[in-house]
Every structure is written in structure tokens, then in C-alpha cells.
Amino acid sequence: MNIAKVDLNLLVYLDVLLREGSVTKAANQLSITQPAMSNGLKRLRDLFKDPLLVRTSDGMTPTKRALELQPIIRDVLSKLESCIQPDIEFSPATSVRTFRIMTSDYAESTLLLELISRLAVLAPNISLDLITPSDVTFHDVEQGKVDMAINRFEELPLSFHQKVIWYDSFSCVIGSDHPMRHNFDLAAYLKGQHIWVSKTGFGVGVGIDPNEVQKLGWVDAELTKIGKQREIRVFTRHYHAALQLTKTQNLIATLPTKAAKIFKDDPSIIVVEPPFDIPPIALKMAWSALLHHDAGHIWLRRLITEVANAMNSEPQP
């Protein structure tokens, strides 16, 4: 096929169609009429010899071929946009930009606290809008409505850019007067009562069933491997709440070590190693290809990396 005969605007149409999953929404996004977008979809189907989007009970569903094309086309368009855009330098000292970041309580309590301190010096007029995972969908990030997602992800869409910020081990937090503090072995761990802290992802969450151990996350998955199960009394999504409960209720919290470090100087708690192996977890940042070449976004990503590297060089509790 001679690419000179291909209307490259069709690639823009396909990119928006796959992001919106709707001819009407895609037309509105590009400020064209719905018949014009429908005609564009017909031409795309002829070009790729594939239906691309098929109407199902869930709406317009992309075909396997469309899903394969999506990250490729997004990357091509992103690079083309960066070539066309004027090369404008980003000045953090004078910028008044607001960055919207989806972040879990874990990342907010650790990485983001340090990032905010650094921003106060380097970019005093920049604002952060920190959004909880339940308020955001993959679609929001993909469209660039949210600048970045920082969390622990098991999988991400192929169209996303991503970077590991750090790997974190696990620690156990107990009250300084906990009856098992002097003999914290596996038997004591299993005899105690526990606080579970969620590994939040995207979208609205649902309640927890204590009997569905396979859905409880890394700690309980490792216990299952050795044929053990802990007694969980409290389920929470907040690390600060978990740490406070260890001080007042004789409960055990098994947390990522950087979260446990928040209260390392508090004399009313003790941070100890778990009495069994738990693989480290990866904290990642993910962002849309639409923002990959944005000068301000590049600056923020580099700053986050610098902050994380500095935190990684600190001694563990």
C-alpha cells in the first residue's frame, strides 16, 4: 500500500474512537458531525480490513486487531505532535500549573510528602491535586485528564507509559507494650489479631470477604503458600489508621516498610521484620502517551525520580 494515498487524519479518528468507545463522543471530541465520524469509521474498516469496533451489549467493543493497533497509533501520533509543537521550555520557578495525580494512601504518606516539600522550594506556585484511586479510571489517565497515577499495579493498558519508582519490602508494626513483642515468631504472628490495609487500584472498590484469601493481597498470598492464615479484625484503606490501631488495640499491621517508617520515632510502636518471607512490591508511576512529551510533565517525572532515589538511600528501620 502506498502511504501517500492514505488519509492520515483517519489515524486521529481511530485514536479518538478507541479512547471514547463511541462514535458520538469521538465526533464531539474532534468537533465534527456524527455522520462524518461514521464515514471515517467506515473508511478505517476498509483500510485495515477489520471491523475495528463492534456493537455489543457493553457498547462499541474494539476487536483484537484494534487493540493491537491502539498503542502503535497512539505512539505515532504522540511523536508527530511533539515534532509539530513548539519547543517551549518549562520554568518550574514561575509556573502556576496544577498537576492532578491519582495516588494511593501508601504513596501519599511516603513519596508525596517528600515531593511536596521539594516543590515548595523549587516550584512554589505549582499545585498538586491528589485524587484517590476510587475517583479515577484508566480512561481518565489515558485521556490526559489526570496527569499521572502513582500506585501498585498488577497490570496496565499497553498504551500507558510507566516507570518503577521503587521496590519496597514489608515490616510489621506492633505496640511497644504488645504481649508478643519479645518473641515475635511465626506462631506469635498467627496467634495475634491483624489489621489489613488494601492494595487499592483504579475504580470504585467493593467490600472485602475475609474468606476469599486469594483476593487479600501479597501478605495473605504468602501465608497461603505455607499453609497458614491470619486472623484479620480490621480492614482499612488508610495506613495512618492502621498505625494508630496498633498503638491502642494490640493489633499487628504488616505494611510496606516505607509506610512503617512514618512512625519510626514514635516510642509507642515497634517496627520488626515479618517472621516469614514476603516478596517486595513495586510502586509505579503511569501516564498517558498524550503527556509523554509535555515539558512540564517531563520535569515532574524527573523530580519524582530524584525524590524516590533520595528516599531509597535512607536507612531502613
PDB file of N, CA and C in Angstrom, residues 238-283:
ATOM      1  N   HIS A 238      -6.344   2.904  54.852  1.00  0.00           N
ATOM      2  CA  HIS A 238      -5.530   4.038  55.294  1.00  0.00           C
ATOM      3  C   HIS A 238      -4.406   3.576  56.220  1.00  0.00           C
ATOM      4  N   TYR A 239      -3.175   3.900  55.841  1.00  0.00           N
ATOM      5  CA  TYR A 239      -2.014   3.474  56.615  1.00  0.00           C
ATOM      6  C   TYR A 239      -1.935   4.183  57.964  1.00  0.00           C
ATOM      7  N   HIS A 240      -2.325   5.440  58.018  1.00  0.00           N
ATOM      8  CA  HIS A 240      -2.275   6.142  59.300  1.00  0.00           C
ATOM      9  C   HIS A 240      -3.243   5.515  60.298  1.00  0.00           C
ATOM     10  N   ALA A 241      -4.419   5.112  59.816  1.00  0.00           N
ATOM     11  CA  ALA A 241      -5.389   4.461  60.703  1.00  0.00           C
ATOM     12  C   ALA A 241      -4.827   3.141  61.225  1.00  0.00           C
ATOM     13  N   ALA A 242      -4.174   2.388  60.335  1.00  0.00           N
ATOM     14  CA  ALA A 242      -3.585   1.113  60.747  1.00  0.00           C
ATOM     15  C   ALA A 242      -2.524   1.318  61.823  1.00  0.00           C
ATOM     16  N   LEU A 243      -1.679   2.318  61.627  1.00  0.00           N
ATOM     17  CA  LEU A 243      -0.612   2.571  62.600  1.00  0.00           C
ATOM     18  C   LEU A 243      -1.167   3.029  63.951  1.00  0.00           C
ATOM     19  N   GLN A 244      -2.222   3.813  63.928  1.00  0.00           N
ATOM     20  CA  GLN A 244      -2.826   4.244  65.185  1.00  0.00           C
ATOM     21  C   GLN A 244      -3.458   3.071  65.931  1.00  0.00           C
ATOM     22  N   LEU A 245      -4.071   2.154  65.185  1.00  0.00           N
ATOM     23  CA  LEU A 245      -4.716   0.997  65.825  1.00  0.00           C
ATOM     24  C   LEU A 245      -3.707   0.050  66.458  1.00  0.00           C
ATOM     25  N   THR A 246      -2.509  -0.012  65.899  1.00  0.00           N
ATOM     26  CA  THR A 246      -1.502  -0.881  66.527  1.00  0.00           C
ATOM     27  C   THR A 246      -1.132  -0.367  67.912  1.00  0.00           C
ATOM     28  N   LYS A 247      -1.257   0.927  68.122  1.00  0.00           N
ATOM     29  CA  LYS A 247      -0.867   1.524  69.407  1.00  0.00           C
ATOM     30  C   LYS A 247      -1.935   1.345  70.482  1.00  0.00           C
ATOM     31  N   THR A 248      -3.191   1.211  70.049  1.00  0.00           N
ATOM     32  CA  THR A 248      -4.283   1.222  71.031  1.00  0.00           C
ATOM     33  C   THR A 248      -5.015  -0.101  71.185  1.00  0.00           C
ATOM     34  N   GLN A 249      -4.891  -1.003  70.199  1.00  0.00           N
ATOM     35  CA  GLN A 249      -5.722  -2.213  70.211  1.00  0.00           C
ATOM     36  C   GLN A 249      -4.939  -3.520  70.206  1.00  0.00           C
ATOM     37  N   ASN A 250      -3.622  -3.465  70.389  1.00  0.00           N
ATOM     38  CA  ASN A 250      -2.796  -4.683  70.357  1.00  0.00           C
ATOM     39  C   ASN A 250      -2.963  -5.461  69.053  1.00  0.00           C
ATOM     40  N   LEU A 251      -3.152  -4.733  67.963  1.00  0.00           N
ATOM     41  CA  LEU A 251      -3.267  -5.361  66.650  1.00  0.00           C
ATOM     42  C   LEU A 251      -1.923  -5.287  65.928  1.00  0.00           C
ATOM     43  N   ILE A 252      -1.737  -6.201  64.972  1.00  0.00           N
ATOM     44  CA  ILE A 252      -0.498  -6.264  64.192  1.00  0.00           C
ATOM     45  C   ILE A 252      -0.775  -5.743  62.791  1.00  0.00           C
ATOM     46  N   ALA A 253       0.035  -4.797  62.330  1.00  0.00           N
ATOM     47  CA  ALA A 253      -0.075  -4.286  60.962  1.00  0.00           C
ATOM     48  C   ALA A 253       1.151  -4.716  60.171  1.00  0.00           C
ATOM     49  N   THR A 254       0.935  -5.375  59.055  1.00  0.00           N
ATOM     50  CA  THR A 254       2.027  -5.774  58.162  1.00  0.00           C
ATOM     51  C   THR A 254       1.971  -4.856  56.949  1.00  0.00           C
ATOM     52  N   LEU A 255       2.956  -3.967  56.846  1.00  0.00           N
ATOM     53  CA  LEU A 255       2.899  -2.862  55.898  1.00  0.00           C
ATOM     54  C   LEU A 255       4.173  -2.782  55.065  1.00  0.00           C
ATOM     55  N   PRO A 256       4.109  -2.117  53.913  1.00  0.00           N
ATOM     56  CA  PRO A 256       5.348  -1.781  53.218  1.00  0.00           C
ATOM     57  C   PRO A 256       6.257  -0.975  54.144  1.00  0.00           C
ATOM     58  N   THR A 257       7.535  -1.262  54.100  1.00  0.00           N
ATOM     59  CA  THR A 257       8.482  -0.690  55.072  1.00  0.00           C
ATOM     60  C   THR A 257       8.495   0.832  55.062  1.00  0.00           C
ATOM     61  N   LYS A 258       8.377   1.446  53.897  1.00  0.00           N
ATOM     62  CA  LYS A 258       8.404   2.910  53.859  1.00  0.00           C
ATOM     63  C   LYS A 258       7.191   3.516  54.565  1.00  0.00           C
ATOM     64  N   ALA A 259       6.067   2.808  54.565  1.00  0.00           N
ATOM     65  CA  ALA A 259       4.908   3.272  55.322  1.00  0.00           C
ATOM     66  C   ALA A 259       5.134   3.075  56.814  1.00  0.00           C
ATOM     67  N   ALA A 260       5.757   1.972  57.175  1.00  0.00           N
ATOM     68  CA  ALA A 260       6.052   1.721  58.593  1.00  0.00           C
ATOM     69  C   ALA A 260       7.012   2.768  59.151  1.00  0.00           C
ATOM     70  N   LYS A 261       7.892   3.300  58.297  1.00  0.00           N
ATOM     71  CA  LYS A 261       8.889   4.288  58.735  1.00  0.00           C
ATOM     72  C   LYS A 261       8.265   5.613  59.172  1.00  0.00           C
ATOM     73  N   ILE A 262       7.009   5.836  58.792  1.00  0.00           N
ATOM     74  CA  ILE A 262       6.363   7.106  59.133  1.00  0.00           C
ATOM     75  C   ILE A 262       6.401   7.341  60.642  1.00  0.00           C
ATOM     76  N   PHE A 263       6.253   6.268  61.424  1.00  0.00           N
ATOM     77  CA  PHE A 263       6.197   6.404  62.877  1.00  0.00           C
ATOM     78  C   PHE A 263       7.423   5.769  63.550  1.00  0.00           C
ATOM     79  N   LYS A 264       8.540   5.726  62.830  1.00  0.00           N
ATOM     80  CA  LYS A 264       9.713   5.038  63.384  1.00  0.00           C
ATOM     81  C   LYS A 264      10.242   5.696  64.654  1.00  0.00           C
ATOM     82  N   ASP A 265       9.970   6.992  64.829  1.00  0.00           N
ATOM     83  CA  ASP A 265      10.452   7.689  66.035  1.00  0.00           C
ATOM     84  C   ASP A 265       9.407   7.742  67.145  1.00  0.00           C
ATOM     85  N   ASP A 266       8.286   7.088  66.925  1.00  0.00           N
ATOM     86  CA  ASP A 266       7.226   7.065  67.938  1.00  0.00           C
ATOM     87  C   ASP A 266       7.551   5.978  68.968  1.00  0.00           C
ATOM     88  N   PRO A 267       7.764   6.339  70.230  1.00  0.00           N
ATOM     89  CA  PRO A 267       8.150   5.338  71.236  1.00  0.00           C
ATOM     90  C   PRO A 267       7.042   4.344  71.573  1.00  0.00           C
ATOM     91  N   SER A 268       5.825   4.611  71.121  1.00  0.00           N
ATOM     92  CA  SER A 268       4.712   3.722  71.470  1.00  0.00           C
ATOM     93  C   SER A 268       4.529   2.585  70.474  1.00  0.00           C
ATOM     94  N   ILE A 269       5.365   2.521  69.425  1.00  0.00           N
ATOM     95  CA  ILE A 269       5.290   1.400  68.491  1.00  0.00           C
ATOM     96  C   ILE A 269       6.675   0.811  68.257  1.00  0.00           C
ATOM     97  N   ILE A 270       6.691  -0.428  67.756  1.00  0.00           N
ATOM     98  CA  ILE A 270       7.921  -1.136  67.407  1.00  0.00           C
ATOM     99  C   ILE A 270       7.779  -1.641  65.972  1.00  0.00           C
ATOM    100  N   VAL A 271       8.822  -1.467  65.181  1.00  0.00           N
ATOM    101  CA  VAL A 271       8.845  -1.976  63.802  1.00  0.00           C
ATOM    102  C   VAL A 271       9.781  -3.180  63.760  1.00  0.00           C
ATOM    103  N   VAL A 272       9.248  -4.329  63.322  1.00  0.00           N
ATOM    104  CA  VAL A 272      10.033  -5.570  63.300  1.00  0.00           C
ATOM    105  C   VAL A 272       9.876  -6.253  61.940  1.00  0.00           C
ATOM    106  N   GLU A 273      10.793  -7.162  61.648  1.00  0.00           N
ATOM    107  CA  GLU A 273      10.703  -7.923  60.403  1.00  0.00           C
ATOM    108  C   GLU A 273       9.605  -8.975  60.506  1.00  0.00           C
ATOM    109  N   PRO A 274       8.893  -9.253  59.419  1.00  0.00           N
ATOM    110  CA  PRO A 274       7.899 -10.332  59.429  1.00  0.00           C
ATOM    111  C   PRO A 274       8.580 -11.674  59.676  1.00  0.00           C
ATOM    112  N   PRO A 275       7.915 -12.595  60.353  1.00  0.00           N
ATOM    113  CA  PRO A 275       8.522 -13.906  60.632  1.00  0.00           C
ATOM    114  C   PRO A 275       8.374 -14.899  59.472  1.00  0.00           C
ATOM    115  N   PHE A 276       8.120 -14.405  58.273  1.00  0.00           N
ATOM    116  CA  PHE A 276       8.059 -15.244  57.063  1.00  0.00           C
ATOM    117  C   PHE A 276       8.393 -14.340  55.881  1.00  0.00           C
ATOM    118  N   ASP A 277       8.728 -14.954  54.748  1.00  0.00           N
ATOM    119  CA  ASP A 277       9.164 -14.185  53.575  1.00  0.00           C
ATOM    120  C   ASP A 277       7.982 -13.583  52.824  1.00  0.00           C
ATOM    121  N   ILE A 278       8.109 -12.297  52.492  1.00  0.00           N
ATOM    122  CA  ILE A 278       7.121 -11.606  51.653  1.00  0.00           C
ATOM    123  C   ILE A 278       7.905 -10.887  50.553  1.00  0.00           C
ATOM    124  N   PRO A 279       7.659 -11.199  49.296  1.00  0.00           N
ATOM    125  CA  PRO A 279       8.402 -10.536  48.219  1.00  0.00           C
ATOM    126  C   PRO A 279       8.152  -9.027  48.228  1.00  0.00           C
ATOM    127  N   PRO A 280       9.125  -8.236  47.813  1.00  0.00           N
ATOM    128  CA  PRO A 280       8.925  -6.778  47.755  1.00  0.00           C
ATOM    129  C   PRO A 280       7.880  -6.402  46.710  1.00  0.00           C
ATOM    130  N   ILE A 281       7.286  -5.237  46.908  1.00  0.00           N
ATOM    131  CA  ILE A 281       6.296  -4.724  45.970  1.00  0.00           C
ATOM    132  C   ILE A 281       6.894  -3.557  45.185  1.00  0.00           C
ATOM    133  N   ALA A 282       6.330  -3.300  44.002  1.00  0.00           N
ATOM    134  CA  ALA A 282       6.808  -2.207  43.152  1.00  0.00           C
ATOM    135  C   ALA A 282       5.798  -1.062  43.177  1.00  0.00           C
ATOM    136  N   LEU A 283       6.273   0.136  43.492  1.00  0.00           N
ATOM    137  CA  LEU A 283       5.467   1.342  43.342  1.00  0.00           C
ATOM    138  C   LEU A 283       5.797   1.932  41.977  1.00  0.00           C
TER     139      LEU A 283
END
